[in-house]
Amino acid sequence: MELKEKLIASFMAFENQVDIDLPVHDVRSEAIKQFETQGFPSKRDEAWKYTSLNSILKHDYSVFPKRENHIDYNDIKKYFIHDIDTYKIVFIDGKYSSHLSETTHDGIDVCLMSSALTKPKYRLIIENYFNKVATKDSLSSLNTAFSQEGAYIHIPKNKLVAKPIQIVHFSTGNEAALLLQPRNLIVVDENSHVQIIERHQSLTENPVLTNSVTEIYANKRAIVDYYKIQNDNENASLIDSTFVNQKQESVASVHTFSFGGKLTRNNLNFYQNGERVDSTMKGITIIGNKQHVDHNTLVHHIEPNCESHQDYKGIFGDSSTGVFNGKVLVDREAQKTNAFQANNNILLSDKATINTKPQLEIFADDVKCSHGCTIGQLDETAMFYLRSRGVPEKEAKALLMFAFSNNVMSSVKIPEIKQRITKIIATKLGVNIGFDL
């Protein structure tokens, strides 16, 4: 049985496990119809022209893990940002782990989607926000159809969250192949501020496919600072779809650090539904072997006097492949828009590939919009200068790559995140440059 048919058949079994009288039932039922009609995307779809899912769809994935698994904290503590105090929402094979998590109800809701979707106290938020900004593409619809578990975060008005929130998903390998579909809903009300760190981590060599959807709502003057760390093993694949809806004078930023995994596809969509909105999308990709990372971004400028900033850096070695497909859409009413988009790439190998397509679609006439991309190799003059000063070749290359990535790193607002990413980059490049960490 092909995966599509297996998922459609599994939906009936899934419905037997959930309360079909809940309002979300109709949303799920409509979503599975969308997926059944569209199926999995293929290279015939323009947005997937350079990314094929064939190699990861051939496995016989378990849709529902057979049992709950336990992990000892000492075995996985290296995957947490433990240099700072944080709230933690931890999932093991798609199931919530209470002994690894640290949540709170002290003025803010940091809890589970399974609770939010079923308990009356959350019904108003679910009715107003759940699946309202996520698009109806096939993979987002598939996630919506099976939506049950993930992180639910609601920050009420005028609240500065005291510490960052970590959302971490582990897969143990107790299944021969596992499909995970976490669903996150994050609502930040007026004048509030939150920082969130997200990670998907496989602890196994068995194939894992994660189809994740996150909806983020930044209301008036809210500030959302979001970090995605993607450094998985080479049998794990991730399709991550994040949708950000911003209201008047809100500030939202998403930093995506892609260093590992077999296939990674990041769909990141910003919708500016208010004036004086600021949106930031930045990323660093460093991969090798036959790894594949695809960034597909959209910023939709709907109202006037708004800004957006996109800056993605890619370093590709061996036979790896990168894709960047970024689009800035400026509506007729979105006058005084200031939009910047850049994608810069370095190929370290003759076999490495990058496909990049920055796009502007502008219907307003009073705007400042720029876009561009570069593809090249390391600067030979700079290499010669460093070598002539006694810097070994490997360290010289690493210094140039750190400098290349610096524009993205400089905008990271959590020092401990910057330190962790710096360490990962040094490990990826096989050097110890002597940063003071």
Tab-separated table of C-alpha atoms in Angstrom:
chain	number	residue	atom	x	y	z
A	1	MET	CA	0.000	0.000	0.000
A	2	GLU	CA	1.368	3.414	-0.936
A	3	LEU	CA	1.807	5.973	1.839
A	4	LYS	CA	-1.035	8.172	0.603
A	5	GLU	CA	-3.550	5.310	0.700
A	6	LYS	CA	-2.223	4.186	4.081
A	7	LEU	CA	-2.727	7.666	5.547
A	8	ILE	CA	-6.247	8.008	4.204
A	9	ALA	CA	-7.152	4.597	5.634
A	10	SER	CA	-5.465	5.516	8.941
A	11	PHE	CA	-7.617	8.618	9.288
A	12	MET	CA	-10.651	6.468	10.120
A	13	ALA	CA	-8.667	4.740	12.874
A	14	PHE	CA	-7.528	8.143	14.110
A	15	GLU	CA	-11.120	9.371	14.350
A	16	ASN	CA	-11.956	6.420	16.575
A	17	GLN	CA	-9.399	7.715	19.076
A	18	VAL	CA	-10.665	11.305	19.259
A	19	ASP	CA	-13.929	13.032	20.151
A	20	ILE	CA	-15.775	13.624	16.865
A	21	ASP	CA	-18.224	15.976	18.600
A	22	LEU	CA	-15.531	18.628	19.020
A	23	PRO	CA	-15.571	21.626	16.622
A	24	VAL	CA	-12.109	20.645	15.335
A	25	HIS	CA	-13.569	17.447	13.875
A	26	ASP	CA	-15.022	19.304	10.885
A	27	VAL	CA	-11.665	21.021	10.284
A	28	ARG	CA	-9.883	17.649	10.302
A	29	SER	CA	-12.439	16.046	7.974
A	30	GLU	CA	-12.128	18.849	5.437
A	31	ALA	CA	-8.345	18.659	5.638
A	32	ILE	CA	-8.151	14.944	4.839
A	33	LYS	CA	-10.332	15.587	1.778
A	34	GLN	CA	-7.859	18.279	0.682
A	35	PHE	CA	-4.975	15.858	1.057
A	36	GLU	CA	-6.812	13.070	-0.734
A	37	THR	CA	-7.473	15.404	-3.680
A	38	GLN	CA	-3.962	16.873	-3.878
A	39	GLY	CA	-1.733	14.000	-2.745
A	40	PHE	CA	1.935	14.510	-2.035
A	41	PRO	CA	3.641	17.321	-3.975
A	42	SER	CA	5.926	16.348	-6.849
A	43	LYS	CA	8.506	18.082	-9.041
A	44	ARG	CA	5.685	18.902	-11.454
A	45	ASP	CA	4.575	21.504	-8.894
A	46	GLU	CA	6.475	24.760	-9.454
A	47	ALA	CA	7.120	25.246	-5.723
A	48	TRP	CA	8.675	21.754	-5.544
A	49	LYS	CA	10.557	21.873	-8.848
A	50	TYR	CA	13.955	21.188	-7.264
A	51	THR	CA	12.874	18.996	-4.327
A	52	SER	CA	11.691	15.428	-4.783
A	53	LEU	CA	10.043	13.518	-1.937
A	54	ASN	CA	10.323	10.139	-3.668
A	55	SER	CA	13.282	8.906	-1.634
A	56	ILE	CA	11.570	9.568	1.705
A	57	LEU	CA	8.044	8.423	0.779
A	58	LYS	CA	9.126	4.868	-0.088
A	59	HIS	CA	9.331	3.742	3.563
A	60	ASP	CA	6.505	1.946	5.366
A	61	TYR	CA	6.031	4.512	8.122
A	62	SER	CA	4.196	3.811	11.344
A	63	VAL	CA	1.534	6.493	11.669
A	64	PHE	CA	0.755	5.766	15.324
A	65	PRO	CA	3.619	4.708	17.641
A	66	LYS	CA	2.777	1.391	19.273
A	67	ARG	CA	3.846	2.316	22.791
A	68	GLU	CA	5.055	5.180	24.898
A	69	ASN	CA	8.830	5.341	25.222
A	70	HIS	CA	11.039	6.597	28.016
A	71	ILE	CA	14.305	8.516	27.632
A	72	ASP	CA	16.740	9.350	30.388
A	73	TYR	CA	17.595	13.048	30.603
A	74	ASN	CA	21.345	12.383	30.699
A	75	ASP	CA	21.101	10.751	27.268
A	76	ILE	CA	19.567	13.801	25.601
A	77	LYS	CA	20.613	16.809	27.691
A	78	LYS	CA	23.151	17.888	25.033
A	79	TYR	CA	20.271	18.739	22.704
A	80	PHE	CA	18.824	21.342	25.088
A	81	ILE	CA	20.054	24.902	25.497
A	82	HIS	CA	20.805	24.319	29.168
A	83	ASP	CA	23.040	27.363	29.654
A	84	ILE	CA	19.901	29.373	30.454
A	85	ASP	CA	16.742	28.694	32.403
A	86	THR	CA	13.836	27.877	30.069
A	87	TYR	CA	10.383	26.419	29.989
A	88	LYS	CA	10.435	23.079	28.163
A	89	ILE	CA	7.821	21.183	26.178
A	90	VAL	CA	9.267	17.785	25.233
A	91	PHE	CA	7.761	15.073	23.048
A	92	ILE	CA	9.007	11.507	22.549
A	93	ASP	CA	7.787	9.763	19.381
A	94	GLY	CA	4.943	12.270	19.239
A	95	LYS	CA	3.882	11.770	22.873
A	96	TYR	CA	4.254	14.383	25.596
A	97	SER	CA	6.959	13.646	28.171
A	98	SER	CA	6.006	15.136	31.525
A	99	HIS	CA	9.241	14.114	33.291
A	100	LEU	CA	11.394	15.973	30.741
A	101	SER	CA	9.127	19.019	30.444
A	102	GLU	CA	8.745	22.139	32.527
A	103	THR	CA	5.560	24.047	31.740
A	104	THR	CA	3.679	26.782	33.562
A	105	HIS	CA	0.255	28.322	34.030
A	106	ASP	CA	1.656	31.299	35.932
A	107	GLY	CA	0.066	34.080	33.915
A	108	ILE	CA	0.763	32.353	30.592
A	109	ASP	CA	-0.390	29.111	28.993
A	110	VAL	CA	2.444	26.802	28.002
A	111	CYS	CA	0.783	23.449	27.565
A	112	LEU	CA	-0.353	20.850	25.005
A	113	MET	CA	-2.394	20.984	21.823
A	114	SER	CA	-4.207	17.840	22.957
A	115	SER	CA	-5.522	19.809	25.939
A	116	ALA	CA	-6.279	22.946	23.932
A	117	LEU	CA	-8.247	21.015	21.308
A	118	THR	CA	-10.433	19.199	23.837
A	119	LYS	CA	-10.927	21.383	26.924
A	120	PRO	CA	-13.684	24.049	27.007
A	121	LYS	CA	-11.413	26.689	28.612
A	122	TYR	CA	-9.370	26.869	25.379
A	123	ARG	CA	-12.277	26.712	22.957
A	124	LEU	CA	-12.420	30.444	22.167
A	125	ILE	CA	-8.718	30.572	21.233
A	126	ILE	CA	-9.026	27.434	19.113
A	127	GLU	CA	-12.087	28.765	17.282
A	128	ASN	CA	-10.395	32.121	16.593
A	129	TYR	CA	-6.904	30.942	15.657
A	130	PHE	CA	-6.551	27.238	14.911
A	131	ASN	CA	-5.959	26.602	11.184
A	132	LYS	CA	-6.840	30.197	10.300
A	133	VAL	CA	-3.488	31.214	8.762
A	134	ALA	CA	-2.112	27.824	7.642
A	135	THR	CA	-2.522	27.316	3.917
A	136	LYS	CA	-4.506	24.466	2.432
A	137	ASP	CA	-1.603	22.857	0.595
A	138	SER	CA	-1.444	19.057	0.740
A	139	LEU	CA	1.171	18.623	3.488
A	140	SER	CA	-0.295	21.278	5.784
A	141	SER	CA	-3.726	19.708	5.229
A	142	LEU	CA	-2.313	16.274	6.084
A	143	ASN	CA	-0.963	17.666	9.346
A	144	THR	CA	-4.289	19.359	10.105
A	145	ALA	CA	-6.184	16.112	9.507
A	146	PHE	CA	-4.081	14.287	12.114
A	147	SER	CA	-3.583	17.273	14.427
A	148	GLN	CA	-3.611	16.125	18.004
A	149	GLU	CA	-0.365	16.838	19.827
A	150	GLY	CA	2.194	19.621	19.901
A	151	ALA	CA	2.860	22.842	21.766
A	152	TYR	CA	0.090	25.278	22.674
A	153	ILE	CA	1.383	28.663	23.843
A	154	HIS	CA	-0.855	31.618	24.678
A	155	ILE	CA	0.723	34.790	26.034
A	156	PRO	CA	-1.935	37.227	27.347
A	157	LYS	CA	-1.787	41.014	27.033
A	158	ASN	CA	1.078	43.054	28.488
A	159	LYS	CA	3.212	40.036	29.414
A	160	LEU	CA	6.978	39.726	29.098
A	161	VAL	CA	7.705	36.005	29.356
A	162	ALA	CA	10.479	35.673	31.925
A	163	LYS	CA	12.456	32.976	30.108
A	164	PRO	CA	12.579	31.369	26.666
A	165	ILE	CA	10.440	28.372	25.784
A	166	GLN	CA	12.040	25.263	24.256
A	167	ILE	CA	9.955	22.911	22.105
A	168	VAL	CA	11.869	19.670	21.484
A	169	HIS	CA	10.684	16.574	19.583
A	170	PHE	CA	12.647	13.321	19.947
A	171	SER	CA	12.245	10.108	17.959
A	172	THR	CA	13.656	6.949	19.562
A	173	GLY	CA	13.824	4.441	16.722
A	174	ASN	CA	11.590	1.880	18.391
A	175	GLU	CA	9.630	1.861	15.144
A	176	ALA	CA	11.273	0.613	11.933
A	177	ALA	CA	10.142	3.873	10.293
A	178	LEU	CA	8.088	6.620	11.910
A	179	LEU	CA	5.937	9.495	10.638
A	180	LEU	CA	5.455	12.352	13.110
A	181	GLN	CA	3.028	15.257	12.644
A	182	PRO	CA	3.367	17.781	15.479
A	183	ARG	CA	1.082	20.815	15.458
A	184	ASN	CA	2.021	24.016	17.298
A	185	LEU	CA	-0.214	27.018	17.984
A	186	ILE	CA	1.357	30.188	19.390
A	187	VAL	CA	-0.785	33.238	20.168
A	188	VAL	CA	0.921	36.356	21.530
A	189	ASP	CA	-1.500	39.062	22.594
A	190	GLU	CA	-1.117	42.834	22.583
A	191	ASN	CA	2.147	44.306	23.987
A	192	SER	CA	3.588	40.895	24.922
A	193	HIS	CA	7.008	39.394	24.198
A	194	VAL	CA	8.150	35.765	23.915
A	195	GLN	CA	11.264	33.893	22.760
A	196	ILE	CA	10.924	30.314	21.479
A	197	ILE	CA	13.496	27.667	20.501
A	198	GLU	CA	12.396	24.649	18.449
A	199	ARG	CA	14.272	21.446	17.649
A	200	HIS	CA	13.474	18.067	16.048
A	201	GLN	CA	16.004	15.366	16.947
A	202	SER	CA	16.200	11.716	15.923
A	203	LEU	CA	18.046	9.359	18.284
A	204	THR	CA	18.111	6.527	15.768
A	205	GLU	CA	19.393	5.456	12.376
A	206	ASN	CA	15.887	4.327	11.422
A	207	PRO	CA	14.051	6.545	8.905
A	208	VAL	CA	11.992	9.331	10.465
A	209	LEU	CA	9.776	11.768	8.578
A	210	THR	CA	8.406	14.782	10.453
A	211	ASN	CA	5.634	16.857	8.886
A	212	SER	CA	5.352	19.813	11.256
A	213	VAL	CA	2.994	22.812	11.147
A	214	THR	CA	3.303	25.893	13.370
A	215	GLU	CA	0.880	28.830	13.424
A	216	ILE	CA	2.117	32.033	15.081
A	217	TYR	CA	-0.116	35.043	15.775
A	218	ALA	CA	1.587	38.289	16.792
A	219	ASN	CA	-1.117	40.752	17.803
A	220	LYS	CA	-0.762	44.535	18.231
A	221	ARG	CA	2.736	45.572	19.321
A	222	ALA	CA	3.646	41.978	20.178
A	223	ILE	CA	7.235	40.751	19.789
A	224	VAL	CA	7.966	37.146	18.765
A	225	ASP	CA	11.558	35.901	18.557
A	226	TYR	CA	11.685	32.339	17.140
A	227	TYR	CA	14.686	30.054	16.555
A	228	LYS	CA	14.744	26.738	14.681
A	229	ILE	CA	17.775	24.478	15.158
A	230	GLN	CA	17.898	21.715	12.531
A	231	ASN	CA	20.898	19.453	13.090
A	232	ASP	CA	19.485	15.947	12.726
A	233	ASN	CA	21.095	12.714	11.546
A	234	GLU	CA	21.143	11.695	7.896
A	235	ASN	CA	18.180	9.315	8.040
A	236	ALA	CA	15.804	11.947	9.382
A	237	SER	CA	13.748	14.197	7.097
A	238	LEU	CA	11.771	17.284	8.057
A	239	ILE	CA	9.030	19.215	6.298
A	240	ASP	CA	8.457	22.287	8.440
A	241	SER	CA	5.636	24.707	7.587
A	242	THR	CA	5.432	27.875	9.680
A	243	PHE	CA	2.804	30.586	9.213
A	244	VAL	CA	3.107	33.984	10.914
A	245	ASN	CA	0.187	36.423	11.055
A	246	GLN	CA	1.122	39.915	12.275
A	247	LYS	CA	-1.052	42.774	13.440
A	248	GLN	CA	-0.316	46.502	13.786
A	249	GLU	CA	3.199	47.464	15.005
A	250	SER	CA	4.178	43.881	15.818
A	251	VAL	CA	7.722	42.569	15.394
A	252	ALA	CA	8.351	38.945	14.455
A	253	SER	CA	11.599	37.208	13.546
A	254	VAL	CA	12.366	33.603	12.608
A	255	HIS	CA	15.962	32.349	12.441
A	256	THR	CA	16.451	28.934	10.820
A	257	PHE	CA	19.737	27.051	11.248
A	258	SER	CA	19.885	24.008	8.954
A	259	PHE	CA	22.913	21.777	9.510
A	260	GLY	CA	21.693	18.202	9.216
A	261	GLY	CA	19.108	15.728	8.023
A	262	LYS	CA	18.521	13.771	4.842
A	263	LEU	CA	15.954	16.173	3.385
A	264	THR	CA	14.796	19.408	4.974
A	265	ARG	CA	12.075	21.613	3.527
A	266	ASN	CA	11.254	24.869	5.333
A	267	ASN	CA	8.042	26.626	4.265
A	268	LEU	CA	7.966	30.022	5.994
A	269	ASN	CA	5.091	32.418	5.348
A	270	PHE	CA	4.587	35.901	6.830
A	271	TYR	CA	1.331	37.864	6.463
A	272	GLN	CA	1.395	41.531	7.470
A	273	ASN	CA	-2.141	42.473	8.474
A	274	GLY	CA	-1.488	45.887	10.003
A	275	GLU	CA	0.576	49.038	9.577
A	276	ARG	CA	4.154	49.521	10.832
A	277	VAL	CA	4.815	45.775	10.984
A	278	ASP	CA	8.385	44.451	10.997
A	279	SER	CA	9.196	40.921	9.765
A	280	THR	CA	12.604	39.224	9.789
A	281	MET	CA	13.502	35.889	8.187
A	282	LYS	CA	17.120	34.780	8.380
A	283	GLY	CA	18.921	31.481	8.009
A	284	ILE	CA	22.239	29.661	7.783
A	285	THR	CA	22.608	26.340	5.950
A	286	ILE	CA	25.781	24.243	6.113
A	287	ILE	CA	25.465	20.732	4.689
A	288	GLY	CA	27.517	18.059	2.938
A	289	ASN	CA	27.346	14.478	1.664
A	290	LYS	CA	24.032	14.081	-0.210
A	291	GLN	CA	21.966	16.236	2.133
A	292	HIS	CA	19.233	18.484	0.749
A	293	VAL	CA	17.854	21.728	2.276
A	294	ASP	CA	15.078	23.754	0.654
A	295	HIS	CA	13.950	27.165	1.963
A	296	ASN	CA	10.618	28.335	0.520
A	297	THR	CA	9.616	31.763	1.864
A	298	LEU	CA	6.832	34.289	1.406
A	299	VAL	CA	6.305	37.762	2.835
A	300	HIS	CA	2.895	39.195	1.942
A	301	HIS	CA	2.793	42.986	2.461
A	302	ILE	CA	-0.896	43.819	2.807
A	303	GLU	CA	-0.890	47.151	4.672
A	304	PRO	CA	1.254	50.318	4.193
A	305	ASN	CA	4.361	51.453	6.102
A	306	CYS	CA	5.786	47.992	6.809
A	307	GLU	CA	9.211	46.383	6.560
A	308	SER	CA	10.575	42.909	5.867
A	309	HIS	CA	14.132	41.593	5.902
A	310	GLN	CA	15.263	38.267	4.449
A	311	ASP	CA	18.883	37.118	4.600
A	312	TYR	CA	19.808	33.479	3.921
A	313	LYS	CA	23.375	32.150	3.759
A	314	GLY	CA	24.265	28.726	2.386
A	315	ILE	CA	27.502	26.703	2.418
A	316	PHE	CA	27.315	23.466	0.424
A	317	GLY	CA	29.937	20.728	0.241
A	318	ASP	CA	30.297	17.255	-1.298
A	319	SER	CA	27.179	16.320	-3.340
A	320	SER	CA	24.721	18.351	-1.267
A	321	THR	CA	21.887	20.382	-2.759
A	322	GLY	CA	20.379	23.679	-1.659
A	323	VAL	CA	17.211	25.412	-2.796
A	324	PHE	CA	16.030	28.946	-2.058
A	325	ASN	CA	12.696	30.107	-3.428
A	326	GLY	CA	11.824	33.442	-1.822
A	327	LYS	CA	8.907	35.657	-2.719
A	328	VAL	CA	7.953	39.170	-1.625
A	329	LEU	CA	4.380	40.134	-2.541
A	330	VAL	CA	3.364	43.793	-2.169
A	331	ASP	CA	-0.351	44.584	-2.498
A	332	ARG	CA	-1.615	47.788	-4.130
A	333	GLU	CA	-2.555	49.249	-0.729
A	334	ALA	CA	0.865	48.492	0.794
A	335	GLN	CA	2.492	51.845	-0.008
A	336	LYS	CA	5.741	52.867	1.737
A	337	THR	CA	6.822	49.230	1.967
A	338	ASN	CA	10.515	48.578	2.614
A	339	ALA	CA	11.425	45.004	1.675
A	340	PHE	CA	14.896	43.472	1.456
A	341	GLN	CA	15.741	39.955	0.304
A	342	ALA	CA	19.153	38.329	-0.159
A	343	ASN	CA	20.407	34.784	-0.688
A	344	ASN	CA	24.180	34.264	-0.752
A	345	ASN	CA	25.800	30.878	-1.290
A	346	ILE	CA	29.237	29.253	-1.309
A	347	LEU	CA	29.894	25.964	-3.114
A	348	LEU	CA	32.832	24.059	-1.643
A	349	SER	CA	32.650	21.228	-4.172
A	350	ASP	CA	32.185	20.873	-7.928
A	351	LYS	CA	29.381	18.393	-7.174
A	352	ALA	CA	27.423	20.686	-4.824
A	353	THR	CA	24.340	22.408	-6.245
A	354	ILE	CA	22.264	25.465	-5.365
A	355	ASN	CA	19.009	26.465	-7.075
A	356	THR	CA	17.985	29.980	-6.065
A	357	LYS	CA	15.034	32.072	-7.177
A	358	PRO	CA	14.426	35.384	-5.364
A	359	GLN	CA	11.176	37.022	-6.504
A	360	LEU	CA	9.424	40.366	-6.178
A	361	GLU	CA	5.769	40.855	-7.096
A	362	ILE	CA	4.864	44.527	-6.576
A	363	PHE	CA	1.515	46.213	-7.186
A	364	ALA	CA	2.237	49.433	-5.233
A	365	ASP	CA	4.172	52.356	-6.714
A	366	ASP	CA	5.787	53.967	-3.632
A	367	VAL	CA	8.040	51.247	-2.248
A	368	LYS	CA	11.682	50.346	-1.603
A	369	CYS	CA	12.221	46.721	-2.562
A	370	SER	CA	15.409	44.867	-3.393
A	371	HIS	CA	16.334	41.269	-3.992
A	372	GLY	CA	19.351	39.371	-5.151
A	373	CYS	CA	21.433	36.236	-4.916
A	374	THR	CA	25.098	35.271	-5.252
A	375	ILE	CA	26.778	31.930	-5.874
A	376	GLY	CA	30.520	31.564	-5.617
A	377	GLN	CA	33.522	30.047	-3.898
A	378	LEU	CA	35.749	31.227	-1.083
A	379	ASP	CA	37.683	34.420	-1.784
A	380	GLU	CA	41.149	33.306	-2.937
A	381	THR	CA	42.685	36.684	-2.066
A	382	ALA	CA	41.376	36.507	1.495
A	383	MET	CA	42.575	32.895	1.751
A	384	PHE	CA	46.051	33.919	0.584
A	385	TYR	CA	46.139	36.758	3.140
A	386	LEU	CA	45.227	34.449	6.038
A	387	ARG	CA	47.671	31.736	4.910
A	388	SER	CA	50.448	34.313	4.603
A	389	ARG	CA	49.804	35.278	8.233
A	390	GLY	CA	50.387	31.699	9.366
A	391	VAL	CA	46.761	30.536	9.595
A	392	PRO	CA	46.423	26.839	8.546
A	393	GLU	CA	44.255	26.159	5.500
A	394	LYS	CA	41.363	24.498	7.346
A	395	GLU	CA	41.179	27.270	9.955
A	396	ALA	CA	41.464	29.943	7.248
A	397	LYS	CA	38.494	28.452	5.398
A	398	ALA	CA	36.528	28.286	8.629
A	399	LEU	CA	37.255	31.937	9.478
A	400	LEU	CA	36.004	33.036	6.067
A	401	MET	CA	32.840	30.975	6.492
A	402	PHE	CA	32.187	32.449	9.938
A	403	ALA	CA	32.609	35.923	8.457
A	404	PHE	CA	30.255	34.965	5.625
A	405	SER	CA	27.575	33.943	8.170
A	406	ASN	CA	28.057	36.910	10.484
A	407	ASN	CA	25.127	39.024	9.190
A	408	VAL	CA	22.724	36.326	10.305
A	409	MET	CA	24.472	35.575	13.606
A	410	SER	CA	24.594	39.249	14.599
A	411	SER	CA	20.798	39.462	14.777
A	412	VAL	CA	20.434	36.526	17.211
A	413	LYS	CA	19.137	38.030	20.451
A	414	ILE	CA	19.825	35.114	22.835
A	415	PRO	CA	23.584	34.885	23.535
A	416	GLU	CA	23.347	31.198	24.459
A	417	ILE	CA	21.768	30.429	21.074
A	418	LYS	CA	24.590	32.278	19.340
A	419	GLN	CA	27.131	30.252	21.316
A	420	ARG	CA	25.413	26.955	20.509
A	421	ILE	CA	25.200	27.739	16.786
A	422	THR	CA	28.842	28.831	16.743
A	423	LYS	CA	29.858	25.500	18.295
A	424	ILE	CA	27.769	23.548	15.781
A	425	ILE	CA	29.307	25.453	12.867
A	426	ALA	CA	32.822	24.809	14.202
A	427	THR	CA	32.014	21.107	14.519
A	428	LYS	CA	30.583	21.002	10.995
A	429	LEU	CA	33.753	22.630	9.666
A	430	GLY	CA	36.000	20.381	11.754
A	431	VAL	CA	37.904	23.184	13.469
A	432	ASN	CA	38.554	24.675	16.882
A	433	ILE	CA	39.175	28.335	16.150
A	434	GLY	CA	39.392	29.323	19.801
A	435	PHE	CA	36.240	31.349	20.254
A	436	ASP	CA	35.678	32.437	23.813
A	437	LEU	CA	32.482	30.459	24.520
